[in-house]
Amino acid sequence: MEAVKAYELELELRQIRELRKGIELKMKELEYAEGIITATKAERKLYRAFADLLVEITKDEAIEHIERMRLAYKRELERLREKEKEIMEKLSRLSF
Amino acid sequence: MAEEKKVRTLEQVQDEIRSYLGEIEYLRSQVGAIDATIADLRTVDATLAYIKDKGKGKAIYIPLGSGIAIKGKIEDPNDVIMDVGAGILVGATVDEARENIEKRINALMNLRLALLRKIEEDTRKVNELLKELQEMQPEKKE
């Protein structure tokens, strides 16, 4: 029974780690986008994709959007890290 | 203690070989994905070059999805948009877009090279382990 529980927990841990990696990758993407946006000249047009619809936005709006996304990703990362820690603790209790 | 660590069982060596083979397979699939992306980027680059050169005023069909397209006309062949990630797109000229594509291709080529090096390294390790395995087997029989 303990082996089944450990297997389930390990599976959950793997899924959480994959999710975390995905979000970390998205954070890098945000950094890249922010770098390009801040370096662009003021006259250059910027658009935000709402599904397939592109809406023109200002540079400030673009940076604000990135900042909001960054905060959301950070919160999600924090939640996943907590969950990961919790599962690790459960796993260590099972193995002893 | 150090010597104890060096002694590995047949199963441990086999496990290690399996793990390296799995990694090699994964890395090869990644190289395949990179190749597909590079091919895609080159197609876009060729399209941009053509549009800049001969696109002005040309009638085109703009894809709407699900294989359906609507007729349109290229008003300004030098006005394109580039996806920079995070749901943001930047207006650019064809030359800027092509420059961006070239940068992405170069970055992917470097990544591809790094992956190929890792595959080579892993293959060498597998060969070493196979040799070790062969040496271990007669010992077990004795």
Short mmCIF file of C-alpha atoms in Angstrom, two decimals:
data_model
loop_
_atom_site.label_atom_id
_atom_site.label_comp_id
_atom_site.label_asym_id
_atom_site.label_seq_id
_atom_site.Cartn_x
_atom_site.Cartn_y
_atom_site.Cartn_z
CA MET A 1 0.00 0.00 0.00
CA GLU A 2 2.87 2.34 0.89
CA ALA A 3 4.52 1.59 -2.46
CA VAL A 4 1.36 2.61 -4.32
CA LYS A 5 1.13 5.81 -2.29
CA ALA A 6 4.81 6.56 -2.98
CA TYR A 7 4.27 5.95 -6.70
CA GLU A 8 1.29 8.31 -6.76
CA LEU A 9 3.22 10.99 -4.92
CA GLU A 10 6.21 10.64 -7.25
CA LEU A 11 3.91 10.97 -10.24
CA GLU A 12 2.38 14.11 -8.76
CA LEU A 13 5.85 15.46 -8.00
CA ARG A 14 6.94 14.89 -11.60
CA GLN A 15 3.86 16.71 -12.93
CA ILE A 16 4.46 19.64 -10.59
CA ARG A 17 8.11 19.86 -11.61
CA GLU A 18 7.16 19.85 -15.29
CA LEU A 19 4.64 22.62 -14.66
CA ARG A 20 7.27 24.59 -12.75
CA LYS A 21 9.75 24.22 -15.61
CA GLY A 22 7.09 25.44 -18.06
CA ILE A 23 6.41 28.52 -15.98
CA GLU A 24 10.12 29.23 -15.53
CA LEU A 25 10.44 29.10 -19.30
CA LYS A 26 7.55 31.55 -19.64
CA MET A 27 9.31 33.88 -17.17
CA LYS A 28 12.37 33.83 -19.45
CA GLU A 29 10.09 34.60 -22.39
CA LEU A 30 8.77 37.62 -20.47
CA GLU A 31 12.31 38.86 -19.86
CA TYR A 32 13.09 38.52 -23.56
CA ALA A 33 9.91 40.34 -24.59
CA GLU A 34 10.53 43.10 -22.03
CA GLY A 35 14.08 43.56 -23.33
CA ILE A 36 12.84 44.03 -26.89
CA ILE A 37 9.95 46.32 -25.91
CA THR A 38 12.06 48.62 -23.75
CA ALA A 39 14.69 48.83 -26.50
CA THR A 40 12.18 49.72 -29.23
CA LYS A 41 11.81 53.28 -30.44
CA ALA A 42 8.71 55.21 -29.38
CA GLU A 43 7.34 55.42 -32.92
CA ARG A 44 7.28 51.67 -33.34
CA LYS A 45 3.84 50.10 -33.13
CA LEU A 46 3.11 47.46 -30.51
CA TYR A 47 0.19 45.04 -30.49
CA ARG A 48 -1.27 42.72 -27.91
CA ALA A 49 -2.79 39.42 -28.98
CA PHE A 50 -6.25 38.77 -27.58
CA ALA A 51 -6.67 35.23 -28.87
CA ASP A 52 -6.23 35.86 -32.63
CA LEU A 53 -7.24 39.50 -32.49
CA LEU A 54 -4.37 42.00 -32.43
CA VAL A 55 -4.95 45.29 -30.64
CA GLU A 56 -2.55 48.21 -30.82
CA ILE A 57 -1.15 49.17 -27.42
CA THR A 58 1.34 51.69 -26.06
CA LYS A 59 4.80 50.84 -24.75
CA ASP A 60 3.63 51.50 -21.18
CA GLU A 61 0.66 49.21 -21.61
CA ALA A 62 2.94 46.47 -22.95
CA ILE A 63 5.31 46.78 -19.98
CA GLU A 64 2.38 46.86 -17.55
CA HIS A 65 0.99 43.69 -19.17
CA ILE A 66 4.36 41.96 -18.81
CA GLU A 67 4.67 43.07 -15.20
CA ARG A 68 1.20 41.71 -14.41
CA MET A 69 2.04 38.40 -16.07
CA ARG A 70 5.32 38.23 -14.18
CA LEU A 71 3.51 38.66 -10.86
CA ALA A 72 0.98 35.97 -11.77
CA TYR A 73 3.77 33.54 -12.77
CA LYS A 74 5.68 34.32 -9.56
CA ARG A 75 2.60 33.54 -7.48
CA GLU A 76 2.08 30.29 -9.37
CA LEU A 77 5.75 29.33 -8.95
CA GLU A 78 5.53 29.99 -5.23
CA ARG A 79 2.42 27.80 -4.97
CA LEU A 80 4.09 24.98 -6.93
CA ARG A 81 7.23 25.17 -4.79
CA GLU A 82 5.13 24.87 -1.64
CA LYS A 83 3.29 21.89 -3.11
CA GLU A 84 6.59 20.30 -4.13
CA LYS A 85 7.96 20.71 -0.60
CA GLU A 86 4.81 19.20 0.85
CA ILE A 87 5.05 16.11 -1.40
CA MET A 88 8.77 15.70 -0.66
CA GLU A 89 8.00 15.70 3.06
CA LYS A 90 5.24 13.11 2.58
CA LEU A 91 7.63 10.98 0.50
CA SER A 92 10.41 11.13 3.09
CA ARG A 93 7.93 10.09 5.77
CA LEU A 94 6.92 7.11 3.64
CA SER A 95 10.45 5.93 3.04
CA PHE A 96 11.39 5.85 6.75
CA MET B 1 34.81 3.56 1.18
CA ALA B 2 35.97 5.01 -2.12
CA GLU B 3 36.66 1.55 -3.51
CA GLU B 4 33.27 0.35 -2.38
CA LYS B 5 31.65 3.04 -4.50
CA LYS B 6 33.51 1.94 -7.61
CA VAL B 7 32.20 -1.63 -7.42
CA ARG B 8 28.96 -1.77 -9.29
CA THR B 9 26.68 -4.70 -9.90
CA LEU B 10 25.73 -5.91 -13.36
CA GLU B 11 22.21 -4.53 -12.86
CA GLN B 12 23.52 -1.10 -11.91
CA VAL B 13 25.61 -0.91 -15.08
CA GLN B 14 22.64 -2.07 -17.16
CA ASP B 15 20.45 0.57 -15.51
CA GLU B 16 23.02 3.22 -16.30
CA ILE B 17 23.16 2.12 -19.94
CA ARG B 18 19.38 2.22 -20.16
CA SER B 19 19.32 5.69 -18.66
CA TYR B 20 21.92 6.98 -21.16
CA LEU B 21 20.06 5.38 -24.07
CA GLY B 22 16.86 7.06 -22.92
CA GLU B 23 18.63 10.39 -22.75
CA ILE B 24 20.13 9.91 -26.22
CA GLU B 25 16.68 9.15 -27.62
CA TYR B 26 15.24 12.27 -25.97
CA LEU B 27 18.10 14.45 -27.22
CA ARG B 28 17.64 13.10 -30.76
CA SER B 29 13.95 13.99 -30.66
CA GLN B 30 14.93 17.50 -29.54
CA VAL B 31 17.38 17.80 -32.45
CA GLY B 32 14.53 16.74 -34.76
CA ALA B 33 12.27 19.43 -33.30
CA ILE B 34 15.01 22.05 -33.73
CA ASP B 35 15.53 20.99 -37.36
CA ALA B 36 11.81 21.37 -38.03
CA THR B 37 11.79 24.85 -36.46
CA ILE B 38 14.85 25.92 -38.49
CA ALA B 39 13.20 24.65 -41.70
CA ASP B 40 10.07 26.62 -40.79
CA LEU B 41 12.09 29.79 -40.14
CA ARG B 42 13.88 29.44 -43.48
CA THR B 43 10.52 29.17 -45.26
CA VAL B 44 9.32 32.35 -43.56
CA ASP B 45 12.59 34.06 -44.46
CA ALA B 46 12.19 33.11 -48.14
CA THR B 47 8.57 34.32 -48.08
CA LEU B 48 9.61 37.66 -46.57
CA ALA B 49 12.34 38.09 -49.18
CA TYR B 50 9.85 37.40 -51.98
CA ILE B 51 7.17 39.70 -50.54
CA LYS B 52 9.60 42.57 -50.09
CA ASP B 53 10.83 42.18 -53.64
CA LYS B 54 7.66 41.44 -55.58
CA GLY B 55 4.79 41.70 -53.11
CA LYS B 56 3.48 45.25 -53.54
CA GLY B 57 -0.11 45.25 -54.76
CA LYS B 58 -0.22 41.47 -55.14
CA ALA B 59 -3.44 39.63 -54.45
CA ILE B 60 -3.10 37.08 -51.65
CA TYR B 61 -5.29 34.74 -49.65
CA ILE B 62 -5.07 35.27 -45.88
CA PRO B 63 -5.67 32.10 -43.86
CA LEU B 64 -8.64 32.28 -41.47
CA GLY B 65 -8.05 28.83 -40.04
CA SER B 66 -9.43 25.35 -40.78
CA GLY B 67 -8.13 25.57 -44.34
CA ILE B 68 -10.25 28.60 -45.20
CA ALA B 69 -8.69 31.79 -46.57
CA ILE B 70 -9.94 35.20 -47.61
CA LYS B 71 -8.72 37.27 -50.52
CA GLY B 72 -6.64 40.32 -49.71
CA LYS B 73 -4.02 42.60 -51.17
CA ILE B 74 -0.54 43.52 -49.98
CA GLU B 75 -0.68 47.25 -49.38
CA ASP B 76 2.73 47.74 -47.84
CA PRO B 77 5.16 44.84 -48.24
CA ASN B 78 7.54 46.46 -45.79
CA ASP B 79 5.12 46.53 -42.85
CA VAL B 80 5.08 43.29 -40.87
CA ILE B 81 4.65 42.33 -37.21
CA MET B 82 6.91 40.10 -35.12
CA ASP B 83 5.86 38.00 -32.15
CA VAL B 84 8.25 38.70 -29.27
CA GLY B 85 6.47 36.42 -26.82
CA ALA B 86 4.21 37.15 -23.82
CA GLY B 87 1.36 37.92 -26.23
CA ILE B 88 3.09 41.05 -27.53
CA LEU B 89 3.84 41.73 -31.19
CA VAL B 90 6.10 44.45 -32.53
CA GLY B 91 5.72 46.22 -35.84
CA ALA B 92 8.81 45.86 -38.02
CA THR B 93 10.20 46.20 -41.52
CA VAL B 94 10.93 43.11 -43.60
CA ASP B 95 14.67 43.56 -43.09
CA GLU B 96 14.24 43.73 -39.31
CA ALA B 97 12.06 40.64 -39.34
CA ARG B 98 14.61 38.77 -41.46
CA GLU B 99 17.39 39.86 -39.13
CA ASN B 100 15.37 38.53 -36.20
CA ILE B 101 14.85 35.22 -38.03
CA GLU B 102 18.58 34.95 -38.73
CA LYS B 103 19.35 35.50 -35.04
CA ARG B 104 16.85 32.80 -34.06
CA ILE B 105 18.33 30.38 -36.60
CA ASN B 106 21.83 31.04 -35.26
CA ALA B 107 20.70 30.48 -31.66
CA LEU B 108 18.97 27.24 -32.67
CA MET B 109 22.04 26.07 -34.60
CA ASN B 110 24.18 26.63 -31.49
CA LEU B 111 21.69 24.71 -29.38
CA ARG B 112 21.63 21.93 -31.97
CA LEU B 113 25.42 21.71 -31.86
CA ALA B 114 25.38 21.52 -28.06
CA LEU B 115 22.79 18.73 -28.19
CA LEU B 116 24.81 16.80 -30.79
CA ARG B 117 27.89 17.11 -28.58
CA LYS B 118 25.90 15.77 -25.63
CA ILE B 119 24.66 12.84 -27.78
CA GLU B 120 28.25 12.10 -28.76
CA GLU B 121 29.36 12.23 -25.14
CA ASP B 122 26.50 9.96 -24.02
CA THR B 123 27.22 7.49 -26.84
CA ARG B 124 30.85 7.34 -25.71
CA LYS B 125 29.70 6.65 -22.15
CA VAL B 126 27.36 3.89 -23.37
CA ASN B 127 30.24 2.29 -25.25
CA GLU B 128 32.44 2.44 -22.15
CA LEU B 129 29.67 0.90 -20.03
CA LEU B 130 29.09 -1.84 -22.60
CA LYS B 131 32.77 -2.67 -22.43
CA GLU B 132 32.55 -2.72 -18.62
CA LEU B 133 29.53 -4.99 -18.87
CA GLN B 134 31.36 -7.39 -21.14
CA GLU B 135 34.27 -7.52 -18.69
CA MET B 136 31.91 -8.17 -15.79
CA GLN B 137 30.07 -11.09 -17.34
CA PRO B 138 32.91 -13.65 -17.47
CA GLU B 139 33.80 -12.74 -13.86
CA LYS B 140 30.31 -13.70 -12.77
CA LYS B 141 30.56 -17.09 -14.45
CA GLU B 142 33.75 -17.99 -12.55
#
